[in-house]
């Protein structure tokens, strides 16, 4: 074979890798390990477009490089296979989602294999496999059987908590639990019936059922997590979402809030992602205090981060959903309050938080008493106060808080100055730093630093409040009213949830007749016939959310077939955690937070050895689509070329990028593309129809999707791999442009050519290399190694190109140069590298050939080309080795033919040599 026939070569090596299990990772090894992981995809019906493989190519380069550096590399791929689209499709067609999922996965695997990724396919996992979700259910059970001990700061068995209750009640228990757990003694506990005990324990368990205000999406018929709702509508489908109180499974992630924050300091992740997690967790240090009410024994508890502003409180505000609203509202105000509550209900929480402009609210008719100065302040409800945050009530200080100020202005409420250095609201922080308090009994004349401890002490002495840390993050809703997810391994007896036996796992999804809620509004699992534990007790009917299976999957890859444990202890102690994780930034507060949470939980149980699952994270930038447009002249079937369109009244229409080349439209293909264009007419410029261009998201509806399979067929996988890297830094967003691919393909042909003579025969010489050849090679080795170590892949591609240009100029065909260069190129273009490696006489795969070391000696410049000036005029250039003695240079200069011509037989009066700069002759 003399030509670079990429299709043949690529198919051949893909087959070879599969047959020889070239990329099989050893479960345990004496070699050091390297775990490189991609975020596993949801197998959608549309298959992969060119944007998807970007991250996979990068992680594959690193994996191949690490193998050649002597690591035992784990580089797996699998599928996040439960999810909404397959279920929506099932609803429409009646086809079981498992079938669609299976088909989509098959397509994905094929597409991925076409790109030559070095995945260890033996380790593939699918979250929808009963053999996999058995362990998702198992982890759920461990969470149910645990509580969070805030003294030891970790999860512990619930049995230990029960033992404490039996001995001493819960008075001294320090644990993450619901706010409203009653105090009880040992005797009281023992007197409780099983039902009551179970209810109490649910208030401590790390997963529990509770009434919660949730995001309910009527169109999707399910509850959604906060991160699945964007701008008040569902992320998938864009359907309206409303707030609703429902009984749900919850995950007590708030118990881990502090550790989730601290852990961020240990990991090498992009700063913006860490910042998003910090904001999501939202720690704020403040105080909680109670206000008594006039004419009522109810108390309003508020959370404030600014207790120092207590003398500026001019009203209180409750969230419209606050439980005291009905109780304290006076008869005169009832209508107004009820009307307002009804309106507020339909605004999502995020919307309410984001909206600072709309001022609305209603007066309850009630008054509260400020315990510090006895002031009587009105109580309002307003939706800028959120029910689920803090206590759902605030003390409003118009002189300290912008929204309180807006509200006060709107309802004509007093604004009380509290600092002598009072400024406008925006500069309140400065005022607090500089000012001293006025108008107060307790803290007159004090600074902020002096005042705060005095105020906290006042609260504590009176028993009406204390310092408190709050987190914006809530416990995560864990139920979905859907079919295509993991069944929750729970059944109910007298309304109390009980776990299955471990030996009864997996609890498999039952067959149902339609993937819809039942007539009575129960989730789809309610349709399963006789689906009861031991034929008697109803199972939980909701399933787990999408993030359950992805919150621990990296452990399953370590030991995918283990039936005794989710991962073997020895194996997990070898692989430990993920060294490199590549995926999209859209998972910043979903997957990446939940995974860290489950990881910390498994760590507490002693089941995994590391606190954090993903040491290094890279977010690959999105590849955007490059859309093409045609311009239809108004009310006609005539299309005008881009350059002439301004002379007409036109409508721009997306056109399929696959019938456009270099922005020139293929007219015949266009006529065939759609029946309505069959008789289209064109107004051309220079005989061509030039299309308009815009950079947009790559999507079907914009006809700008480029399919990697087509490109692989046209130019090969190695070309596509290198081209995607060549597009720019991995993290950057960048538009796709197929045109540039030819250049990379040409580069690979030139590389191939180095190994062949003009007749196309393989011809590599055994001659010793020249310094110039060695320099070119070693420069490349060094640069590529450094590039991969810092995840800069685009720069390596240009380095390869420069190197191949240099070697082509030097007419290099020497084994000593080409052989190591092939090993260096292999991570990027593995197929061509394997083929040439074989031609070089090797019988083993190049995948385990040692990455060559570069030698600094070949890199140093060892000669310098001196410009020679004679009487101030540049006359010649002469090369000297760097260590040439001055006398020798002098002699050689004078003897030089070119110089001699200008000397005209005279002896120079002076020769000045400036080392590595210039030689000056004065004649
Ligand atoms: C009085 C005060 C005076 C406040 C002042 C601020 C400035 P972060 O930092 O986000 O925790 N707040 C408390 N609970 C709330 C709720 N459920 N919905 C809306 N706002 C709430 O903010 C805490 C501050 O936000 C609290 O401190 C409270 O207003 C308000 F000059 O109390 B502050």
Short mmCIF file of N, CA, C and O in Angstrom, two decimals, residues 164-218:
data_model
loop_
_atom_site.label_atom_id
_atom_site.label_comp_id
_atom_site.label_asym_id
_atom_site.label_seq_id
_atom_site.Cartn_x
_atom_site.Cartn_y
_atom_site.Cartn_z
N UNK A 164 -29.07 6.04 71.09
CA UNK A 164 -28.99 7.25 71.92
C UNK A 164 -30.38 7.66 72.40
O UNK A 164 -30.57 7.99 73.58
N UNK A 165 -31.35 7.65 71.49
CA UNK A 165 -32.72 8.01 71.87
C UNK A 165 -33.20 7.13 73.02
O UNK A 165 -33.83 7.59 73.96
N UNK A 166 -32.87 5.84 72.92
CA UNK A 166 -33.35 4.90 73.95
C UNK A 166 -32.71 5.18 75.30
O UNK A 166 -33.34 5.03 76.34
N UNK A 167 -31.45 5.59 75.25
CA UNK A 167 -30.73 5.85 76.50
C UNK A 167 -31.03 7.22 77.10
O UNK A 167 -31.23 7.37 78.28
N UNK A 168 -31.05 8.25 76.24
CA UNK A 168 -31.13 9.61 76.80
C UNK A 168 -32.03 10.58 76.05
O UNK A 168 -31.93 11.79 76.25
N UNK A 169 -32.84 10.08 75.12
CA UNK A 169 -33.68 10.99 74.34
C UNK A 169 -32.84 11.78 73.35
O UNK A 169 -31.70 11.39 73.06
N UNK A 170 -33.38 12.90 72.85
CA UNK A 170 -32.62 13.63 71.83
C UNK A 170 -32.10 14.99 72.30
O UNK A 170 -31.60 15.77 71.50
N UNK A 171 -32.21 15.26 73.62
CA UNK A 171 -31.80 16.56 74.15
C UNK A 171 -30.38 16.94 73.81
O UNK A 171 -30.10 18.09 73.50
N UNK A 172 -29.47 15.95 73.86
CA UNK A 172 -28.06 16.28 73.64
C UNK A 172 -27.58 15.90 72.24
O UNK A 172 -26.40 16.04 71.93
N UNK A 173 -28.52 15.44 71.43
CA UNK A 173 -28.11 14.99 70.08
C UNK A 173 -27.80 16.20 69.20
O UNK A 173 -28.58 17.14 69.12
N UNK A 174 -26.62 16.17 68.56
CA UNK A 174 -26.28 17.21 67.60
C UNK A 174 -26.26 16.57 66.22
O UNK A 174 -25.38 15.77 65.91
N UNK A 175 -27.27 16.91 65.44
CA UNK A 175 -27.39 16.25 64.14
C UNK A 175 -28.05 17.18 63.14
O UNK A 175 -28.75 18.12 63.53
N UNK A 176 -27.80 16.91 61.87
CA UNK A 176 -28.53 17.65 60.82
C UNK A 176 -29.92 17.06 60.77
O UNK A 176 -30.08 15.85 60.58
N UNK A 177 -30.93 17.88 61.00
CA UNK A 177 -32.29 17.35 61.01
C UNK A 177 -33.27 18.45 60.64
O UNK A 177 -32.88 19.59 60.43
N UNK A 178 -34.55 18.09 60.54
CA UNK A 178 -35.57 19.09 60.26
C UNK A 178 -35.58 20.14 61.37
O UNK A 178 -35.16 19.86 62.49
N UNK A 179 -36.10 21.30 61.06
CA UNK A 179 -36.14 22.40 62.03
C UNK A 179 -37.07 22.10 63.20
O UNK A 179 -36.84 22.52 64.31
N UNK A 180 -38.16 21.38 62.91
CA UNK A 180 -39.23 21.27 63.90
C UNK A 180 -39.26 19.94 64.64
O UNK A 180 -40.31 19.45 65.01
N UNK A 181 -38.09 19.35 64.88
CA UNK A 181 -38.05 18.10 65.65
C UNK A 181 -38.36 18.41 67.11
O UNK A 181 -37.73 19.29 67.69
N UNK A 182 -39.34 17.73 67.73
CA UNK A 182 -39.65 18.01 69.13
C UNK A 182 -38.58 17.41 70.05
O UNK A 182 -37.92 16.44 69.68
N UNK A 183 -38.41 17.99 71.21
CA UNK A 183 -37.50 17.38 72.20
C UNK A 183 -38.22 16.24 72.90
O UNK A 183 -39.42 16.32 73.16
N UNK A 184 -37.49 15.17 73.22
CA UNK A 184 -38.10 14.08 73.99
C UNK A 184 -37.04 13.41 74.85
O UNK A 184 -35.85 13.43 74.53
N UNK A 185 -37.51 12.82 75.95
CA UNK A 185 -36.62 12.09 76.86
C UNK A 185 -36.60 10.63 76.44
O UNK A 185 -37.38 10.21 75.56
N UNK A 186 -35.73 9.84 77.09
CA UNK A 186 -35.65 8.40 76.79
C UNK A 186 -37.01 7.73 77.04
O UNK A 186 -37.47 6.93 76.23
N UNK A 187 -37.64 8.14 78.15
CA UNK A 187 -38.94 7.52 78.49
C UNK A 187 -39.98 7.85 77.43
O UNK A 187 -40.74 7.00 76.99
N UNK A 188 -39.98 9.11 77.03
CA UNK A 188 -40.95 9.53 76.02
C UNK A 188 -40.74 8.76 74.72
O UNK A 188 -41.68 8.35 74.06
N UNK A 189 -39.47 8.59 74.36
CA UNK A 189 -39.16 7.83 73.14
C UNK A 189 -39.71 6.41 73.27
O UNK A 189 -40.36 5.89 72.36
N UNK A 190 -39.41 5.79 74.40
CA UNK A 190 -39.85 4.39 74.57
C UNK A 190 -41.37 4.26 74.55
O UNK A 190 -41.90 3.25 74.11
N UNK A 191 -42.04 5.30 74.99
CA UNK A 191 -43.50 5.27 74.99
C UNK A 191 -44.13 5.50 73.62
O UNK A 191 -45.32 5.28 73.44
N UNK A 192 -43.33 5.99 72.70
CA UNK A 192 -43.91 6.28 71.38
C UNK A 192 -44.25 4.98 70.66
O UNK A 192 -43.56 3.98 70.81
N UNK A 193 -45.31 5.03 69.84
CA UNK A 193 -45.60 3.84 69.02
C UNK A 193 -44.68 3.82 67.80
O UNK A 193 -43.99 4.80 67.50
N UNK A 194 -44.65 2.70 67.09
CA UNK A 194 -43.72 2.53 65.97
C UNK A 194 -43.91 3.62 64.92
O UNK A 194 -42.96 4.11 64.33
N UNK A 195 -45.16 3.97 64.69
CA UNK A 195 -45.48 4.97 63.69
C UNK A 195 -44.82 6.31 64.02
O UNK A 195 -44.15 6.93 63.19
N UNK A 196 -44.97 6.71 65.27
CA UNK A 196 -44.41 7.99 65.71
C UNK A 196 -42.88 7.96 65.64
O UNK A 196 -42.24 8.92 65.20
N UNK A 197 -42.31 6.83 66.10
CA UNK A 197 -40.85 6.69 66.06
C UNK A 197 -40.35 6.83 64.62
O UNK A 197 -39.36 7.51 64.35
N UNK A 198 -41.05 6.17 63.70
CA UNK A 198 -40.64 6.20 62.30
C UNK A 198 -40.69 7.64 61.77
O UNK A 198 -39.79 8.09 61.06
N UNK A 199 -41.73 8.37 62.18
CA UNK A 199 -41.86 9.76 61.73
C UNK A 199 -40.69 10.61 62.23
O UNK A 199 -40.13 11.40 61.50
N UNK A 200 -40.35 10.41 63.50
CA UNK A 200 -39.23 11.17 64.07
C UNK A 200 -37.94 10.83 63.33
O UNK A 200 -37.17 11.72 62.96
N UNK A 201 -37.72 9.56 63.07
CA UNK A 201 -36.47 9.16 62.42
C UNK A 201 -36.36 9.75 61.02
O UNK A 201 -35.26 10.11 60.58
N UNK A 202 -37.49 9.89 60.34
CA UNK A 202 -37.46 10.50 59.01
C UNK A 202 -36.92 11.94 59.07
O UNK A 202 -36.36 12.44 58.10
N UNK A 203 -37.08 12.57 60.23
CA UNK A 203 -36.60 13.94 60.35
C UNK A 203 -35.07 13.99 60.48
O UNK A 203 -34.49 15.07 60.47
N UNK A 204 -34.45 12.83 60.63
CA UNK A 204 -32.99 12.76 60.74
C UNK A 204 -32.32 12.05 59.55
O UNK A 204 -31.16 12.28 59.28
N UNK A 205 -33.03 11.16 58.91
CA UNK A 205 -32.39 10.33 57.87
C UNK A 205 -31.83 11.19 56.74
O UNK A 205 -32.36 12.25 56.44
N UNK A 206 -30.78 10.70 56.08
CA UNK A 206 -30.18 11.47 54.98
C UNK A 206 -31.02 11.41 53.72
O UNK A 206 -30.85 12.23 52.82
N UNK A 207 -31.91 10.42 53.60
CA UNK A 207 -32.96 10.55 52.61
C UNK A 207 -34.27 10.27 53.33
O UNK A 207 -34.34 9.39 54.18
N UNK A 208 -35.28 11.05 53.02
CA UNK A 208 -36.52 10.99 53.80
C UNK A 208 -37.69 11.45 52.95
O UNK A 208 -37.51 12.11 51.94
N UNK A 209 -38.90 11.08 53.37
CA UNK A 209 -40.08 11.63 52.70
C UNK A 209 -40.62 12.78 53.52
O UNK A 209 -40.64 12.70 54.74
N UNK A 210 -41.03 13.82 52.85
CA UNK A 210 -41.56 14.97 53.57
C UNK A 210 -42.44 15.78 52.64
O UNK A 210 -42.33 15.69 51.43
N UNK A 211 -43.29 16.57 53.27
CA UNK A 211 -44.05 17.56 52.51
C UNK A 211 -43.07 18.65 52.13
O UNK A 211 -42.38 19.19 52.99
N UNK A 212 -43.02 18.99 50.88
CA UNK A 212 -42.10 20.05 50.48
C UNK A 212 -42.76 20.89 49.40
O UNK A 212 -43.60 20.40 48.66
N UNK A 213 -42.33 22.15 49.35
CA UNK A 213 -42.81 22.99 48.25
C UNK A 213 -41.89 22.70 47.08
O UNK A 213 -40.67 22.83 47.19
N UNK A 214 -42.47 22.24 45.98
CA UNK A 214 -41.64 21.77 44.87
C UNK A 214 -42.00 22.50 43.59
O UNK A 214 -43.02 23.17 43.49
N UNK A 215 -41.13 22.33 42.60
CA UNK A 215 -41.41 22.87 41.27
C UNK A 215 -42.22 21.81 40.53
O UNK A 215 -41.68 20.77 40.15
N UNK A 216 -43.49 22.07 40.33
CA UNK A 216 -44.35 21.09 39.67
C UNK A 216 -44.58 21.54 38.24
O UNK A 216 -44.96 22.68 37.97
N UNK A 217 -44.32 20.63 37.30
CA UNK A 217 -44.50 20.96 35.89
C UNK A 217 -45.68 20.14 35.37
O UNK A 217 -45.54 18.94 35.13
N UNK A 218 -46.87 20.76 35.23
CA UNK A 218 -48.05 19.98 34.85
C UNK A 218 -47.90 19.30 33.49
O UNK A 218 -48.29 18.15 33.34
#
